[in-house]
Amino acid sequence: MNTKAFDTNNTYIEVQNVDFFYGKKQVLFNNCLTHRKNSILALIGPAGAGKSTHLRLYNRLFDLHKDRHAQGAVYIDGINILDQKYDLIKLRKNVGMIFRQPTPFPMSIFENIAYGIRLHYKLTKSTLAERVRVALETVLLWNEVKDRLNGHAYKLTPAQQQLLCIARSIAIDPELILMDEPTAEIDAISAGKLEDLIGTLKKKYTIIIVPQNLQQAARVSDFSIFFNDGRIVEAVPTNQLFTNPTNKQTEDYITGRSV
Amino acid sequence: MKAKSLYQRRLVNFIMLSITAGCALFSFLVLVMLIIALCKNGYPALTKTFFTALPAPPGVDEGGVSNALQGSIKMILFSALIGVPTGILAGLYIGELARNTRKADFVLNACGILSGTPTIVTGLFVYTLIVIPSGHFSGFAGITALTLIIIPVTARITAEILVQSSTAMREAAFALGASQWNVTFFVLLRAVRSGLASAILLTIARISGETAPLLFTALNNNYEADSLSQPTASITVTIFQYALSPFAERNDIAWGAALLLTLFILAVTLIARYTGKPQYLSRPLR
Amino acid sequence: MRYKTVHTMNNLLTAHFRHLSTSEKILRILCIASVFIIFFVICGIISSLLYYSAPALKQFGLSFLFSRSWNPGTIQFGALTSIYGTMATTLIASIIALPISIMAALYISEFSHPVISRFFGTVIEILSAIPSVIYGLWGLFVLVPVMSSLVQPLLQALCGSLPFFKGALNGLGILTAGIILAIMIIPFTINATRQILDKVPSEIKDASYSLGATQWETIHALLLRFCSPGILGTCLLGVSKALGEAVAVAFVIGNKHIISLSLFSSGNTIGSTLVNEFVEAPDKLHRSALIELGLVLFIITVGVHTIARLWLRKINVVSGVE
């Protein structure tokens, strides 16, 4: 099922007829969508519908597994990133990713953020420290950790760890941030704060998120894509999706009937 | 702010890739060289007399290793028959009966010490245990040495497999009112049998290559051993002694025996690998 | 302590059995009996080696460890040459084997395509299954000629002024033994290192790649940092394997009781001396001295092995790296 753009102006991402395979098994079928800058796109749908797989198209993380491959085209800013010649390092510097489980590295808080920066830039000590501070301030973690930057990242709470991971991503100036159920391992209160943060991040970044549940999609996203069995069923502005779904499958899912 | 050169980063990556690949390739080359040498030197020696004849006196061309073949088979077979069940029982104790207790930990540590003990020392121990009191080397002593090597290894592997096996499954079985006996033999061991079987095969492959402990216990024999209470020839000790012999035809026989032993171990290892072995549960080196 | 042991045994034998049926009692008794065999072997090794090395211990005392004369003719026995040879060969083996194995493990676990990785998995499996007597045979008939005709002349030409590369170029000696040992422990350490590497959660690696790191950057800045304690432990395990190896070394080390700085010189290790002399030792004191050597080997090897295991356990790598 082809799904057309929400908005043909101001297109930042355009996915064209993407099929995706685990070995011989096809898991995404003819995915098409467009998305514009500085807005939040939520991928919703039942478990196993291919949301996370779709999300990993944008930074080609599936390339780590040699048995997986994608066909079609994904344009970010007009460049097809599925092109084998497109530079993965450049791509991934441009596209940050937050995982379901917080993934701090086994090192200090400071080193965690410096890790990404050092990969891409040669900096003096003071500029490095400055960038680390800015990143932590952006995610509102600075005040909590400024006195223990050299403490081990594993000593942070899960919520703080997740914030640290976001800070680590934005420290290298991405344009697009992918989030795969970022609040799944976090308590409800911190999850609420993280949602607020996501809302503020969209001023600077474009975000694609697989939300933890429908409520979260409703709260944070501007646009929603409904997935089922690897196919994009419906793509609409989020408020419309909940108030006035046009597709029967979507409606069933949202109202809790089986799809 | 200066961006790092992508070209440079990728170049470093490629250089490290090449170096590490070279190291991996080295291990493969070693295997190729080993196999070439074994086939080239060993294959001509594998004649009919090799399998049927008794060892000839030094310098005579008509010798074989039939007695060593028999001795090896007997000793490996008997020690596996005794050692594997004993090891599994000890493993059951660690992984099931005393699961997660300090006793289990204690026994596991003991097994750890034994698995760190060079087999040559185990051989010395059996020498003092059996050869000195009985006054002569014997096949029984050889079997004892091999058995004592098998037990701790099998115990550790069994315990490890059991510990990794699902708690839910055990609890479900116990919840049905099954007895310990029943759970152990009809649920637990059944669930892990393929992993266990391949691990045991690897252990057998491993003891069939043991040389030093047999040298101190079963020694060697140029004749058909009437019983295991006499010194008993084995393939490995024959390889060792014939290889160091100054006579060329004995060297040839050593190569032939080495090829035979390698083929046997290769077959057992590959069978073990394809009977659902848990990953990398490989035999430790001796 | 003794009280505690007795108490434990009581526990084992009575308290546990109260509510059990006959078949379960039998199972328990069999299991416990098997466990006792393990303890019997440990105690037996220590006590019998001590008992039979008593004559040598009495005769030579501590000087056994520091005397370099080993002469069955004059009944003079000192372990220093053997200990030196064991250490020297193990050191050479470690220097060669450990970097190669770690690199190879990194390639197999991180760089390579899954198919290649599986292929090398099988290669390593086979290599680690090949017994030491075959490595020894190969060393004697294939490696030794290469050493004498190629490696040794080359080394001597390149850095012959060093004391390490002096002496006859017959291909035997400490260096050759070290190389054989290295080849033997490489498969073991590759396997063990891979097990450590595979313990790194894949999310962490994904996170690093999603930041735009190359494979080597991920390995260097993240994996090695994460794994270096574990890899250290596996290296120690590899060293303990090398220390205890006897037969393969006996083929190629030349078997002379001398200490020489030259790596081309013949020497002996504890294991090779035992293999060569034990069966033919007619003299009681000679045999006793050999058993004492075995005791020394037991202590060194089990010591290193236990340190490695405790270390691995401390850093939470509990399962079967060995």
GROMACS .gro file of C-alpha atoms in nm, chain C residues 58 63 70 100 166 191 209 227 229 261 273 296 305 320:
model
   14
  603LYS     CA    1   6.540  -3.461   5.291
  608SER     CA    2   6.869  -2.605   4.765
  615TRP     CA    3   7.131  -3.245   3.764
  645ILE     CA    4   4.835  -1.320   1.784
  711LYS     CA    5   7.447  -1.757   1.984
  736ASN     CA    6   3.854  -1.937   2.200
  754TYR     CA    7   2.842   0.222   1.571
  772CYS     CA    8   3.721  -0.668   2.801
  774PRO     CA    9   4.039  -0.754   3.253
  806LEU     CA   10   7.100  -1.719   2.774
  818THR     CA   11   6.252  -3.395   3.208
  841VAL     CA   12   5.694  -2.805   4.178
  850HIS     CA   13   4.556  -2.134   3.700
  865GLY     CA   14   3.361  -2.205   3.133
   0.00000   0.00000   0.00000
